[in-house]
mmCIF file of C-alpha atoms in Angstrom:
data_model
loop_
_atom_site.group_PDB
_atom_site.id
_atom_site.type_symbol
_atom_site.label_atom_id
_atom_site.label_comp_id
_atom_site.label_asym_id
_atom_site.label_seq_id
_atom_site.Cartn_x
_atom_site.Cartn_y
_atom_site.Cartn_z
ATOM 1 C CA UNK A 26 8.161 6.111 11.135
ATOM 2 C CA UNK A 27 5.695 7.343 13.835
ATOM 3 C CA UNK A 28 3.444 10.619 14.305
ATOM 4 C CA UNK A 29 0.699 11.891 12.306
ATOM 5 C CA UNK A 30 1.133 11.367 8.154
ATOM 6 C CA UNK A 31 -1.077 13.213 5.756
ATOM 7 C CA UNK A 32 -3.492 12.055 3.791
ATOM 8 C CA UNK A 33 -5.424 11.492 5.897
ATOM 9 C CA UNK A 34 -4.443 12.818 9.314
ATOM 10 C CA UNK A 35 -6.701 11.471 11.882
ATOM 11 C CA UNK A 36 -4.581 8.418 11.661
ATOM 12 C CA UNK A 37 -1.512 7.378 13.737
ATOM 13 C CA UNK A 38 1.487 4.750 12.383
ATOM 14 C CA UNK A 39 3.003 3.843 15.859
ATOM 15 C CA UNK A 40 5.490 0.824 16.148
ATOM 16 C CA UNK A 41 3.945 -1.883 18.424
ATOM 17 C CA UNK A 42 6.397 -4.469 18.360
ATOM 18 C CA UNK A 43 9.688 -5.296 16.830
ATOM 19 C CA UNK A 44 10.870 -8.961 16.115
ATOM 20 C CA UNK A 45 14.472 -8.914 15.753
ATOM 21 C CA UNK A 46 17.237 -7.838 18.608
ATOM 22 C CA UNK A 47 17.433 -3.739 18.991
ATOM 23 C CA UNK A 48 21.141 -4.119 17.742
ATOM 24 C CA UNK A 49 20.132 -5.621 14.153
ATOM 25 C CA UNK A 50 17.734 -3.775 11.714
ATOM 26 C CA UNK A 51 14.023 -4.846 11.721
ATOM 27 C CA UNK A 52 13.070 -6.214 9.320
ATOM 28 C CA UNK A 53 8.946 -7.248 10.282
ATOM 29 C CA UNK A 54 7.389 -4.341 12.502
ATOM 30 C CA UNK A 55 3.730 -5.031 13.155
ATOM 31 C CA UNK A 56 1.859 -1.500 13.316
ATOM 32 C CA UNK A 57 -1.365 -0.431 14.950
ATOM 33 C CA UNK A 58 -4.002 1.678 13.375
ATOM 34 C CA UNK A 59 -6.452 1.717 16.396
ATOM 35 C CA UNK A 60 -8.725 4.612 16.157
ATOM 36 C CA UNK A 61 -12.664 3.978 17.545
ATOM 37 C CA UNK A 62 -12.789 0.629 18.432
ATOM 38 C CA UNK A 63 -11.797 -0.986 14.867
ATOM 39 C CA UNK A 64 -8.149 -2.880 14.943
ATOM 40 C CA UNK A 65 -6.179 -2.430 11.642
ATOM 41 C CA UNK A 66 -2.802 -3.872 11.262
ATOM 42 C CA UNK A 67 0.172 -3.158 8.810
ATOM 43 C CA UNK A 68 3.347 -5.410 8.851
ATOM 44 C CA UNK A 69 6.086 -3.433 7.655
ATOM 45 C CA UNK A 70 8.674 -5.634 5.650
ATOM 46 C CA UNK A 71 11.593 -2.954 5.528
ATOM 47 C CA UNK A 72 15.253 -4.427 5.736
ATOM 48 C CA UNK A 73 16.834 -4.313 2.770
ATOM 49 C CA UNK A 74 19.551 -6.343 3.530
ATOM 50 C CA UNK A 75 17.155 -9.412 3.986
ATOM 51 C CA UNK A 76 17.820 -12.207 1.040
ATOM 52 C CA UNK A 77 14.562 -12.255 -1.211
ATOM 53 C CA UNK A 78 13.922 -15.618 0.753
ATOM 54 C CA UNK A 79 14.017 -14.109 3.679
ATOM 55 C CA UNK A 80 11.756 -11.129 2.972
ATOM 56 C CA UNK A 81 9.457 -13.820 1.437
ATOM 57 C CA UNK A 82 9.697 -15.472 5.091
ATOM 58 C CA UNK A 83 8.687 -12.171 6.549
ATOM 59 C CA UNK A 84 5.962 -11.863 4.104
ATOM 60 C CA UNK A 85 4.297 -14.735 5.304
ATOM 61 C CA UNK A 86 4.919 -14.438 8.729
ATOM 62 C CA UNK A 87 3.103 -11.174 8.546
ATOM 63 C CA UNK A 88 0.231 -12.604 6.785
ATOM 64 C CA UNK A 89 -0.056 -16.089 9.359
ATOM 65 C CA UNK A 90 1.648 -15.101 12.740
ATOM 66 C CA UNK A 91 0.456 -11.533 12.807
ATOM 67 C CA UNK A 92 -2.641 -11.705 10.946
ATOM 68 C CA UNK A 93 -1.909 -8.412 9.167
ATOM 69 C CA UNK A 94 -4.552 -6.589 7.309
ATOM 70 C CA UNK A 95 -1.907 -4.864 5.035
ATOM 71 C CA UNK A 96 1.676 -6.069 4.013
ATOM 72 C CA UNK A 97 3.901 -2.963 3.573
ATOM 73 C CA UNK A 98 6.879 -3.986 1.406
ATOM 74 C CA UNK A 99 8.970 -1.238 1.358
ATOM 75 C CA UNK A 100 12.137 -2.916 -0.147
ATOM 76 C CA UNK A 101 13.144 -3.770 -4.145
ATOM 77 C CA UNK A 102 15.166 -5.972 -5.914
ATOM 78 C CA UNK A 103 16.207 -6.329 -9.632
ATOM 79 C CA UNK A 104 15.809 -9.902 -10.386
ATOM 80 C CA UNK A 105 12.310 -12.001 -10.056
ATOM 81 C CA UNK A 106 12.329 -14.281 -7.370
ATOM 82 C CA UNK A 107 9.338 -17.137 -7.451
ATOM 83 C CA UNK A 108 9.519 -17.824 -3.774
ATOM 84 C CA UNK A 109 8.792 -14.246 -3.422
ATOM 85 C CA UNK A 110 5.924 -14.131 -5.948
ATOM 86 C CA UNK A 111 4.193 -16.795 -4.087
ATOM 87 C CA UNK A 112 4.602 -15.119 -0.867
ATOM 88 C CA UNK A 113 3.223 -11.870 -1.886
ATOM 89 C CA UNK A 114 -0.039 -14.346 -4.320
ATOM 90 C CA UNK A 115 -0.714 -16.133 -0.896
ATOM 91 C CA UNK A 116 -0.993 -13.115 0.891
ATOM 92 C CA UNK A 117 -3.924 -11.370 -1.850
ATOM 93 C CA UNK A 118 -5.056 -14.644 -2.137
ATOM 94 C CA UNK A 119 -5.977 -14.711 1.912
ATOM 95 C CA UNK A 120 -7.762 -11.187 1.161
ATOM 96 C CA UNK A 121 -4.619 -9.311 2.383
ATOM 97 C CA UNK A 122 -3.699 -5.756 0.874
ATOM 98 C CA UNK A 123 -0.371 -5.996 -0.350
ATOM 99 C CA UNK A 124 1.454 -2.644 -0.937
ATOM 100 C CA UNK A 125 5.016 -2.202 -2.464
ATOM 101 C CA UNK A 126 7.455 0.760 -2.582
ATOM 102 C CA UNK A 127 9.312 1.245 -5.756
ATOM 103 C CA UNK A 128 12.972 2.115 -4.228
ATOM 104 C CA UNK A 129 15.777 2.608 -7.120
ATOM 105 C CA UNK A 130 18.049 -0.005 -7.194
ATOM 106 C CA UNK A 131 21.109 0.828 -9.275
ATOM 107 C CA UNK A 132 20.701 -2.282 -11.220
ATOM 108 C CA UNK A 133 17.829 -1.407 -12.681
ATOM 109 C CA UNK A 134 18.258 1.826 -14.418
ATOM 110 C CA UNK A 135 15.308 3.680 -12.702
ATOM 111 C CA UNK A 136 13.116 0.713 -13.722
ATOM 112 C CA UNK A 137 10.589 -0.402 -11.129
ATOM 113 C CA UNK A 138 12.197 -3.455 -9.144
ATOM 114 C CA UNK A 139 10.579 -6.696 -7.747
ATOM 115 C CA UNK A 140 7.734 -7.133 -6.293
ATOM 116 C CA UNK A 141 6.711 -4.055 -7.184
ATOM 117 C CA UNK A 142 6.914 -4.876 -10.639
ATOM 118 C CA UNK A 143 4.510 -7.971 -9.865
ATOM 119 C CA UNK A 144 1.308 -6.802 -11.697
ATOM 120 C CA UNK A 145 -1.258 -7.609 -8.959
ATOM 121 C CA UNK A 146 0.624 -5.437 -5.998
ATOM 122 C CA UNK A 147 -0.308 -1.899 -5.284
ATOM 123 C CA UNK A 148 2.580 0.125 -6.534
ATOM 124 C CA UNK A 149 3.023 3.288 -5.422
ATOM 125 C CA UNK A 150 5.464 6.506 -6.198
ATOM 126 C CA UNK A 151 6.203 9.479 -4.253
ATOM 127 C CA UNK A 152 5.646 13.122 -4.917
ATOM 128 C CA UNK A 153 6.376 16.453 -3.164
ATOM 129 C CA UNK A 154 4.443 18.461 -0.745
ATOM 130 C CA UNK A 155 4.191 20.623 -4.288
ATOM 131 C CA UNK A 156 2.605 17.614 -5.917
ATOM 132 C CA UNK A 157 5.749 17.270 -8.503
ATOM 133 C CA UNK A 158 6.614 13.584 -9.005
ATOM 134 C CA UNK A 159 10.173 12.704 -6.912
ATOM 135 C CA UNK A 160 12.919 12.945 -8.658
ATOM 136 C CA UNK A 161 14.418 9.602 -6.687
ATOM 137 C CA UNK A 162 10.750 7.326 -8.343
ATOM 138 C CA UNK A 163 11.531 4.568 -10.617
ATOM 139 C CA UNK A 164 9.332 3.934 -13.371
ATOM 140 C CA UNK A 165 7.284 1.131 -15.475
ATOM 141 C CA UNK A 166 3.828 0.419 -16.708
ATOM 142 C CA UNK A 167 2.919 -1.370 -12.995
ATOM 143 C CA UNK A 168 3.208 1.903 -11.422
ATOM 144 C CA UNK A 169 -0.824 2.928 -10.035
ATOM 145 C CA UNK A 170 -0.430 6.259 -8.592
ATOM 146 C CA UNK A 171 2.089 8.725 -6.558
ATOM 147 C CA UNK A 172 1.480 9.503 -2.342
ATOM 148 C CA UNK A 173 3.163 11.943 -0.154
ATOM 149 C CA UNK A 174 6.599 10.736 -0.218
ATOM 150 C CA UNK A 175 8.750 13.911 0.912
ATOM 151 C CA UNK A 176 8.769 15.721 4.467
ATOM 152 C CA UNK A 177 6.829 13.688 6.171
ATOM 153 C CA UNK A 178 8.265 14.025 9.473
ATOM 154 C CA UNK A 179 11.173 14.640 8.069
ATOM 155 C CA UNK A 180 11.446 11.862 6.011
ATOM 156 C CA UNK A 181 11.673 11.028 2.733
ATOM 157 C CA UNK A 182 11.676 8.283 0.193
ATOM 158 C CA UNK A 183 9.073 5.453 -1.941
ATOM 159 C CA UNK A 184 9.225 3.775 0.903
ATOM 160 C CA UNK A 185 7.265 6.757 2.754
ATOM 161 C CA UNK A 186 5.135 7.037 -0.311
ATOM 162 C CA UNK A 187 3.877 3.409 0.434
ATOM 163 C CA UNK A 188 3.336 4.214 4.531
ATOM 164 C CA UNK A 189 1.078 7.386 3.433
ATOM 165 C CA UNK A 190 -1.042 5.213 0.678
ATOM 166 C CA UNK A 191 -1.022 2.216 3.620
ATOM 167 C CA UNK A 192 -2.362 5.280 5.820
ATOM 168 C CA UNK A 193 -5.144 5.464 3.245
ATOM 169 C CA UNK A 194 -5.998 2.087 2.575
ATOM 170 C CA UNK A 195 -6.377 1.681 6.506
ATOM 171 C CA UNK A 196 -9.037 4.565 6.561
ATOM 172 C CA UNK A 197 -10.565 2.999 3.762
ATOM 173 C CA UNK A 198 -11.288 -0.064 5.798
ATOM 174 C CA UNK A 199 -12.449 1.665 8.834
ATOM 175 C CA UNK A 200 -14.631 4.562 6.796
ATOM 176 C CA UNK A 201 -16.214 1.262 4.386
ATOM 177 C CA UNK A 202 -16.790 -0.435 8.159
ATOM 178 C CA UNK A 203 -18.315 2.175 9.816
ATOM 179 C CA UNK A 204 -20.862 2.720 7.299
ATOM 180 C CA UNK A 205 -21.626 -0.519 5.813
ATOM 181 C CA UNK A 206 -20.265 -2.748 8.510
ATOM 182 C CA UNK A 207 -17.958 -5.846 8.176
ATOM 183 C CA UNK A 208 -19.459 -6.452 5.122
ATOM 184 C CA UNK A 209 -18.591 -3.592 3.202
ATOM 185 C CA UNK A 210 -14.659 -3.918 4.869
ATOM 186 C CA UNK A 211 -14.619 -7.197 3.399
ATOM 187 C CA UNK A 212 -15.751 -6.075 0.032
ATOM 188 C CA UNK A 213 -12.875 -4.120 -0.538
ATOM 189 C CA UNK A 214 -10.359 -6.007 1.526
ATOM 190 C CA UNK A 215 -8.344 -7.272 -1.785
ATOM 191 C CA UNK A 216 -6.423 -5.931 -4.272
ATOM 192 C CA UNK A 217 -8.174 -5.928 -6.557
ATOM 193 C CA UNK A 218 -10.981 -3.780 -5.089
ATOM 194 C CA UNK A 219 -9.054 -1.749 -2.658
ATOM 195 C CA UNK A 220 -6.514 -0.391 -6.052
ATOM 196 C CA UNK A 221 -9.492 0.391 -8.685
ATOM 197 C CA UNK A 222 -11.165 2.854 -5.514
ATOM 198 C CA UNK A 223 -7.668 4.767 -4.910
ATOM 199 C CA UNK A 224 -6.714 4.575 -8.539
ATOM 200 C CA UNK A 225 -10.416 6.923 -8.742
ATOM 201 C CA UNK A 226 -8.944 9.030 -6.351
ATOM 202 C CA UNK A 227 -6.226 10.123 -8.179
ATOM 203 C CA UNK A 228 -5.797 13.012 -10.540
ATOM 204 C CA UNK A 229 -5.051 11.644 -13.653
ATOM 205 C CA UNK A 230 -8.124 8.972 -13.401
ATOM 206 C CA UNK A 231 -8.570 7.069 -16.745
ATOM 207 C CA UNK A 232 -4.897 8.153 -18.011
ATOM 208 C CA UNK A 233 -1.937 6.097 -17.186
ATOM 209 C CA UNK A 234 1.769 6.535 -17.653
ATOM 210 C CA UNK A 235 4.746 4.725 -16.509
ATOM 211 C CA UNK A 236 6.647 7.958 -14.921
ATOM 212 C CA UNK A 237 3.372 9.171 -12.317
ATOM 213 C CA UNK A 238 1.147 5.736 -13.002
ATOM 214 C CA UNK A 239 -2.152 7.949 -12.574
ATOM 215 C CA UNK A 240 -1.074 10.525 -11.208
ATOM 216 C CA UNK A 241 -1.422 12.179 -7.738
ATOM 217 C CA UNK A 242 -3.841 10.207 -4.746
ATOM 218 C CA UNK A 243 -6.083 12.607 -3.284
ATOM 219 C CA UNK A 244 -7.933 10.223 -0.207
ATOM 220 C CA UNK A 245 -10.604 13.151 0.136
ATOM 221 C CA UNK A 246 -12.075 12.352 -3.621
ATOM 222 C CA UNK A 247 -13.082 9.372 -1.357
ATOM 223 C CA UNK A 248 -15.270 10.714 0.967
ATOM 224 C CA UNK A 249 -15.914 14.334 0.194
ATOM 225 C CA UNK A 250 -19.260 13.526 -0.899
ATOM 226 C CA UNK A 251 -20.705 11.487 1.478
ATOM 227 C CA UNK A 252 -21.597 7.241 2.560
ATOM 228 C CA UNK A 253 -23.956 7.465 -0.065
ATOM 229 C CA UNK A 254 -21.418 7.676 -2.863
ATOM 230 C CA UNK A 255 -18.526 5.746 -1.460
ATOM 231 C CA UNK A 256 -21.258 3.043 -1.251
ATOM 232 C CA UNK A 257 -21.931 3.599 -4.767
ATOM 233 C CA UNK A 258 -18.373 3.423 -6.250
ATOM 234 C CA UNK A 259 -18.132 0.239 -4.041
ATOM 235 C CA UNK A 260 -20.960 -1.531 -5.632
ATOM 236 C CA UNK A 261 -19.782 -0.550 -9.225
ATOM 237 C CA UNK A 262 -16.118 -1.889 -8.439
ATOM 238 C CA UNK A 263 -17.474 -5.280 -6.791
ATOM 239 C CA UNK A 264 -19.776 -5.654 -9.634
ATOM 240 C CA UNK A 265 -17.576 -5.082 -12.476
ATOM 241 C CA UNK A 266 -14.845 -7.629 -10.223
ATOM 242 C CA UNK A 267 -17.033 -10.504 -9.956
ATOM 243 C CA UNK A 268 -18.370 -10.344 -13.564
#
């Protein structure tokens, strides 16, 4: 997926690099967010025709070859899978943002699959340009919130969903950097942090269910109102983490 994406649209997803032959389906892409002077990288785990080990491979190769601020998983599967779990644990636990799709498997009976059903990932839905939940989302109590999923350049799918919210989380960074320098960045550069700030950008804040988790992101509830409050909803977050 390259061009623009919404939400917000300053920033470019462009493909740097692919590590597989052009005649087999990537599987790691390593993608540049580069705007001002700040590097931000996403490794985009995507082929679903990977074995779980293998995607676990690719998960850590993203985090320790690449270095990747953000690990995009953008495929499912129905059964757990503990070399998996630990891939995706190591990566939080080295202060990388780890985002899943939630792509229907027909296994699971619209339930969310693995790892986005592990509780600790950022989960994320898609909804329409109308802001109706997709009819093609899977469902379960992990789910945080629904992103642009449909028509964005022309493409549609979770796995979208999870590029637009990765979109976010990289302005995030960059926005928390250029205001409170590397210090604020690595404040929110986990999980933890990084989900409880776009979980109060959505707009069903404080209300959870397992069809639209809660409910539609909306980046600009970020930053409409200035450095001075995103600093403040930082400090509340970190505090209430660290407790």
């Amino acid at each position: 997926i390259g061009g623009k994406l919404a939400n917000p649209e300053q920033l470019d997803i462009v493909a740097r690099q692919s590590y597989l032959p052009d005649d087999e389906q990537c599987s790691t892409r390593v993608l540049d967010f580069a705007p001002g002077h700040t590097k931000y990288v996403v490794a985009e785990v995507a082929n679903s025709k990977k074995t779980k080990s293998n995607i676990a491979n690719d998960i850590n190769e993203a985090v320790n070859v690449h270095n990747a601020d953000v690990v995009l998983i953008q495929v499912g599967y129905e059964k757990f899978n503990l070399n998996l779990l630990r891939a995706v644990s190591k990566a939080m636990q080295k202060g990388k943002i780890v985002i899943a799709a939630t792509p229907e498997l027909p296994e699971t009976a619209r339930e969310l699959p693995f790892p986005a059903k592990h509780g600790d990932v950022i989960c994320v839905g898609s909804h329409s340009p109308k802001e109706e939940a997709s009819t093609f989302n899977t469902r379960g109590r992990e789910l945080d919130f629904l992103a642009l999923g449909e028509g964005v350049n022309e493409c549609s799918g979770t796995s979208v969903a999870a590029m637009v919210a990765a979109a976010t989380v990289g302005f995030t960074l960059l926005y928390a950097e250029s205001i409170g320098g590397e210090e604020m960045r690595r404040d929110i550069q986990c999980n933890t942090v990084m989900r409880e700030l776009l979980r109060g950008a959505c707009s069903r804040r404080g209300r959870h269910t397992p069809d639209q988790g809660y409910g539609i992101l909306n980046p600009r509830k970020l930053f409409r109102r200035g450095p001075d409050h995103f600093k403040h909803l930082v400090r509340e977050i970190v505090q209430v983490n660290n407790k």
